[in-house]
XYZ file of C-alpha atoms in Angstrom:
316
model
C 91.177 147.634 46.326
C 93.413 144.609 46.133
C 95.289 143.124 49.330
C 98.718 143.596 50.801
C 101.176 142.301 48.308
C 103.061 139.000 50.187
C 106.214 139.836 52.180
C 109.720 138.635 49.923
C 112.895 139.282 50.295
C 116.005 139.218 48.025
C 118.757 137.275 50.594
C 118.438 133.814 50.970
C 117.563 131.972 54.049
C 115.168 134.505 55.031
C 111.283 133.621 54.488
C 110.062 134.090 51.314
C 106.346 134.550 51.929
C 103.910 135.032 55.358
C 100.876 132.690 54.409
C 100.500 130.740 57.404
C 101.356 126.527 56.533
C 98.366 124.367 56.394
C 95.677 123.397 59.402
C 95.670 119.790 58.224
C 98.701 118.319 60.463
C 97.108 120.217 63.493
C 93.920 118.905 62.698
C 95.000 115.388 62.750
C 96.989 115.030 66.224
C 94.009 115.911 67.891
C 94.434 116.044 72.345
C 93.356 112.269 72.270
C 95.851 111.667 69.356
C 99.193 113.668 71.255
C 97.884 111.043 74.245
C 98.203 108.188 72.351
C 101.399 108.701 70.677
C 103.075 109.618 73.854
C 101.704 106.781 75.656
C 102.061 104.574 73.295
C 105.749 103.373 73.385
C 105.523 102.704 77.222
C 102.690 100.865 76.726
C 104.145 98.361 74.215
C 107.008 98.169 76.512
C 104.980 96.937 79.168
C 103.001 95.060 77.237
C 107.061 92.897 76.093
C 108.389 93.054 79.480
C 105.236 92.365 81.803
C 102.038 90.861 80.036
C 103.880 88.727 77.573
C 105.986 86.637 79.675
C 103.144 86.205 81.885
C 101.118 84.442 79.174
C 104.157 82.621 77.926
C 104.535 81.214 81.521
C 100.988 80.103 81.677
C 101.171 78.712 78.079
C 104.359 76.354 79.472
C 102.790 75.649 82.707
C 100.263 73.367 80.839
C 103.139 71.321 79.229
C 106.403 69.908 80.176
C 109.185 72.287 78.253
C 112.191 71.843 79.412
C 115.140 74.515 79.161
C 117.586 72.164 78.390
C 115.623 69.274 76.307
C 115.428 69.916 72.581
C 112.136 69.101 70.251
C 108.822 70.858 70.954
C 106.958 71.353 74.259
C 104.036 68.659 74.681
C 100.591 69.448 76.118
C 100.147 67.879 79.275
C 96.951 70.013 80.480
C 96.540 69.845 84.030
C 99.424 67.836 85.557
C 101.880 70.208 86.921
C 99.123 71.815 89.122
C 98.044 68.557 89.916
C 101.550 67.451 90.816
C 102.453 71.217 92.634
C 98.754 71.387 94.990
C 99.289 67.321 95.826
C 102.682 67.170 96.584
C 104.283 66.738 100.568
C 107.131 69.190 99.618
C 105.572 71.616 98.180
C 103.177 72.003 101.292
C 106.068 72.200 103.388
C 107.878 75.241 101.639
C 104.386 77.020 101.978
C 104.147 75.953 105.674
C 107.942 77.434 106.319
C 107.075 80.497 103.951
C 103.766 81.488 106.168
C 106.065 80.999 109.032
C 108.528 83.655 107.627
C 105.870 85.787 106.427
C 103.813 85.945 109.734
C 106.676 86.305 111.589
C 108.801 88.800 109.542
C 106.027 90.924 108.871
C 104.471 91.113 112.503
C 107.943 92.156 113.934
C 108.267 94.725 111.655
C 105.276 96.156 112.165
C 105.711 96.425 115.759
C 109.205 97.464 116.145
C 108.490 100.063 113.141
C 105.206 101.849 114.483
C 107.353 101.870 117.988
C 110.336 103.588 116.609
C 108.028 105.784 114.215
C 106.146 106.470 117.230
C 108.943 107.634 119.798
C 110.385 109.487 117.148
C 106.975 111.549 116.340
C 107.233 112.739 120.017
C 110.823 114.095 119.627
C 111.569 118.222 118.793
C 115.241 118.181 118.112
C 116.787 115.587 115.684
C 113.690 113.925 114.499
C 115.616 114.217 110.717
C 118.831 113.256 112.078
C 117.286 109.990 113.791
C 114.916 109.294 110.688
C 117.740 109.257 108.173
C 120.422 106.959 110.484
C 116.786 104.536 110.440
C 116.361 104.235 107.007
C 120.607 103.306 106.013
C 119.417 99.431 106.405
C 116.432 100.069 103.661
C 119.145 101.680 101.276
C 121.499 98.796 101.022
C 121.130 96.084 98.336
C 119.623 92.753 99.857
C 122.888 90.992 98.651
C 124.933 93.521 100.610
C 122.855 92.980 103.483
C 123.184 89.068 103.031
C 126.891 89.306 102.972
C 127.267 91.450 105.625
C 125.026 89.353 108.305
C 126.281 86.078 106.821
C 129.757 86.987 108.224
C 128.104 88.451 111.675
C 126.356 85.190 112.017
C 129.415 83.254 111.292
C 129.349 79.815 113.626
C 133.610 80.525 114.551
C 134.882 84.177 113.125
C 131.350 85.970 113.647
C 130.779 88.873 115.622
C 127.748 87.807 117.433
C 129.197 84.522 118.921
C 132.665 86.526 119.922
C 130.195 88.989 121.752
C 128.409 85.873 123.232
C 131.761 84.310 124.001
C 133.052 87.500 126.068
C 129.626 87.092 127.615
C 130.141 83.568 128.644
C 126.743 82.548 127.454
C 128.749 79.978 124.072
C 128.516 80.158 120.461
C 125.268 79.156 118.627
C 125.037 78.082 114.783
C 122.679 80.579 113.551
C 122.651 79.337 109.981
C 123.605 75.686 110.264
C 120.454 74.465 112.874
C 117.278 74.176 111.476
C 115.786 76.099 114.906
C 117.800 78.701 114.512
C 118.075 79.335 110.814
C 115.175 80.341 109.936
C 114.815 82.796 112.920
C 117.619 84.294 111.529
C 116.482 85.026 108.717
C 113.461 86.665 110.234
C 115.982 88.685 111.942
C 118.046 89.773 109.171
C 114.884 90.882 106.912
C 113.168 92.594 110.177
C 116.770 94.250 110.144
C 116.466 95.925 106.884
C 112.637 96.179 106.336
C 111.376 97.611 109.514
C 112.501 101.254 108.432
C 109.986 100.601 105.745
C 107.451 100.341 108.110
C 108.046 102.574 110.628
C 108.697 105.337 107.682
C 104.986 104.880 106.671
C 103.894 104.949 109.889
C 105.691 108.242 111.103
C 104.077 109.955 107.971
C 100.581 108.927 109.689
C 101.640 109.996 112.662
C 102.622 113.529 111.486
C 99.847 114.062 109.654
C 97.026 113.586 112.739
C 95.775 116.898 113.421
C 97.476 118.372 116.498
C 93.717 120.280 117.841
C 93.015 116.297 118.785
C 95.771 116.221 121.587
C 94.878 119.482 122.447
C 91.344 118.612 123.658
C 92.200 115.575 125.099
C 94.674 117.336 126.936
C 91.984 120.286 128.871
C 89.652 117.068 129.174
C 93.194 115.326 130.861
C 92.873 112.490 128.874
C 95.983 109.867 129.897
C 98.541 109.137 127.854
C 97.231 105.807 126.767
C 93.971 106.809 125.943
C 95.247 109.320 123.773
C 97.185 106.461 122.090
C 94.166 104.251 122.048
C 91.551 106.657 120.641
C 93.132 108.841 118.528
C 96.457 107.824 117.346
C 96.344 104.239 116.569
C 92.364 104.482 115.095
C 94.339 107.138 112.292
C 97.387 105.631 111.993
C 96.004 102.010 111.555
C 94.777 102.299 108.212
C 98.175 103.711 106.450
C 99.953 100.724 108.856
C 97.378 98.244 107.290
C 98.721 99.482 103.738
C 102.178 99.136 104.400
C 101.916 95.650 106.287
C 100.632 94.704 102.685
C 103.466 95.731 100.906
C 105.804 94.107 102.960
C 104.014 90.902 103.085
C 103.722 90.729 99.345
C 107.791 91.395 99.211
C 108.212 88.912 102.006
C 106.365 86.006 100.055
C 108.613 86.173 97.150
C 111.937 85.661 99.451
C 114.828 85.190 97.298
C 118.008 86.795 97.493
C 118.638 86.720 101.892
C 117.646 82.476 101.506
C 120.074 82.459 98.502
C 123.091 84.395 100.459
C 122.619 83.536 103.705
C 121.399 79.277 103.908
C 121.021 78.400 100.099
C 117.557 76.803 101.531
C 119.689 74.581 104.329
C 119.914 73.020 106.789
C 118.379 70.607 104.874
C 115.217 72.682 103.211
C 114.219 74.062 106.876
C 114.841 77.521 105.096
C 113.802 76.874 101.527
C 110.920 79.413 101.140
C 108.596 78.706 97.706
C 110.462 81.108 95.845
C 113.787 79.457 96.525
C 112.256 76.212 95.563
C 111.260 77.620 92.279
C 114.239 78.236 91.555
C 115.931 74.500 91.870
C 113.209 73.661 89.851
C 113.634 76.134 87.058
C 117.394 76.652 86.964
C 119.006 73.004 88.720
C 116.204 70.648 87.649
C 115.282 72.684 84.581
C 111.734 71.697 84.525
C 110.166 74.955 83.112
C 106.813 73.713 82.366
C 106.386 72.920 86.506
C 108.515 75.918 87.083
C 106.090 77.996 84.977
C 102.970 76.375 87.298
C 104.769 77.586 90.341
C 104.586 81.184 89.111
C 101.426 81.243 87.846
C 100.052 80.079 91.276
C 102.038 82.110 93.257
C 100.827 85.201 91.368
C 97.055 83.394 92.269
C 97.522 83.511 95.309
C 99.082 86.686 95.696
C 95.912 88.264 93.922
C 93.402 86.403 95.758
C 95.037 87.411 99.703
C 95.483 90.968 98.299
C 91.675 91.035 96.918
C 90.682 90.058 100.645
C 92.506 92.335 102.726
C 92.241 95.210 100.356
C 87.858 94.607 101.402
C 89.204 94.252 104.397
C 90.345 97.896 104.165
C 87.560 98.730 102.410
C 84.820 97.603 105.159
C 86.970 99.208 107.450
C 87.007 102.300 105.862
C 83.225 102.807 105.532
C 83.339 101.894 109.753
């Protein structure tokens, strides 16, 4: 008995036959194959836009390429690091950059888990108060330079009008060394603590509310409520985001470029800033290249520590 006779048709663009096509493409893009090819363009992109200018930078931090010199680069092995790690300015842009860092970061932290934690007590208009919080984190840093460059203004600024009408004088925010760099503190605190208190009011949130209940029947106080249950599971998720914003805070850039340009004098010229008079107004790439590379070094190294830190304390 011979088998069904193949399915044709007499119009064209119709199919012809039903014999299924050939298994071998299928067999070929096998699961791990379909991964690959997907994955693969964004990898190579990464690999042009990340990993390759990292190793070009630490090729160029061991010689003295210039952006502006023409011939070759020359091999000068160890000398920029030598010159960066012994040199007076460079360890005083770190000093004023751990002074930023420290004190940006630890005002943020408190001022954020404070508003996070008033507003985690609130029934009506928690969104409403949430959102108007988080405006300052929405703007560009530029924006936000521009904007508190003319508050901070030494004659037309708000601030010293409202300090005038006060009777208590004007102060140069951004043209006193004492002041200048507090300002700056205040302006990234400004914008940044929303971060932080954002992170902290999703801990809060998520503590289980059968805690407060028992210590409520026991009449536990209001503090040591605070004390042993919310800030033990809240500090871990506040640890995380204090490492964000310190990372962020150590590469300072565009608030020191709008607001001082690194003045008075260098009072305010973090290490990133300083990179970048070495890279774009001296145009010494090969030191400008070191910079980087130990920046990212030590950026690696403080975030290994703290992340054990994290660790330990998560096995406590």
């Amino acid at each position: 008995m011979s088998g069904p006779a193949p399915l044709t048709t007499d119009q064209p663009g119709q199919v012809a036959s039903a014999t299924p096509p050939a298994p071998g493409w299928s067999r070929r893009l096998s699961d791990r194959g379909l991964a690959v090819t997907f994955i693969s363009p964004a990898l190579l992109l990464l690999l042009a836009m990340s990993v390759f200018p990292l190793l070009w930078a630490l090729y160029l931090s061991f010689t003295d390429y210039s952006a502006t010199r023409g011939g070759p680069a020359h091999f000068v092995g160890f000398e920029n690091y030598i010159a960066i790690l012994t040199s007076a300015q460079v360890h005083l842009r770190a000093w004023t950059t751990l002074i930023y860092v420290v004190g940006a970061v630890a005002l943020q932290t408190v001022l954020g888990f404070s508003i996070a934690y008033l507003i985690s007590r609130r029934t009506h208009g928690r969104g409403v108060l949430t959102t108007l919080f988080l405006v300052p984190m929405m703007l560009s840093p530029v924006v936000v330079g521009l904007f508190w460059r003319f508050m901070l203004d030494a004659q037309f600024g708000v601030i010293n009008s409202m300090l005038s009408s006060l009777g208590l004088g004007q102060v140069e925010w951004l043209t006193r060394q004492r002041t200048a760099l507090i300002s700056l503190i205040v302006v990234d605190t400004w914008q940044w603590t929303p971060f932080i208190m954002l992170i902290a009011l999703a801990g809060l949130t998520a503590v289980p509310k059968y805690l407060y209940e028992a210590a409520s029947i026991d009449r536990a106080s209001e503090w040591f409520r605070f004390r042993t249950i919310t800030l033990p599971l809240v500090w871990p998720l506040l640890l995380i985001a204090v490492l964000f914003r310190a990372i962020e805070a150590f590469r300072l850039f565009d608030l020191v470029y709008i607001l001082t340009s690194g003045g008075p004098g260098v009072s305010t010229e973090t290490l990133s800033f300083h990179v970048y008079k070495v890279a774009f107004l001296g145009f010494n790439t090969g030191t400008a290249s070191a910079y980087g590379i130990l920046m990212v070094l030590i950026v690696i190294v403080l975030a290994q520590l703290y992340l054990r830190y994290l660790n330990k304390l998560k096995e406590d």
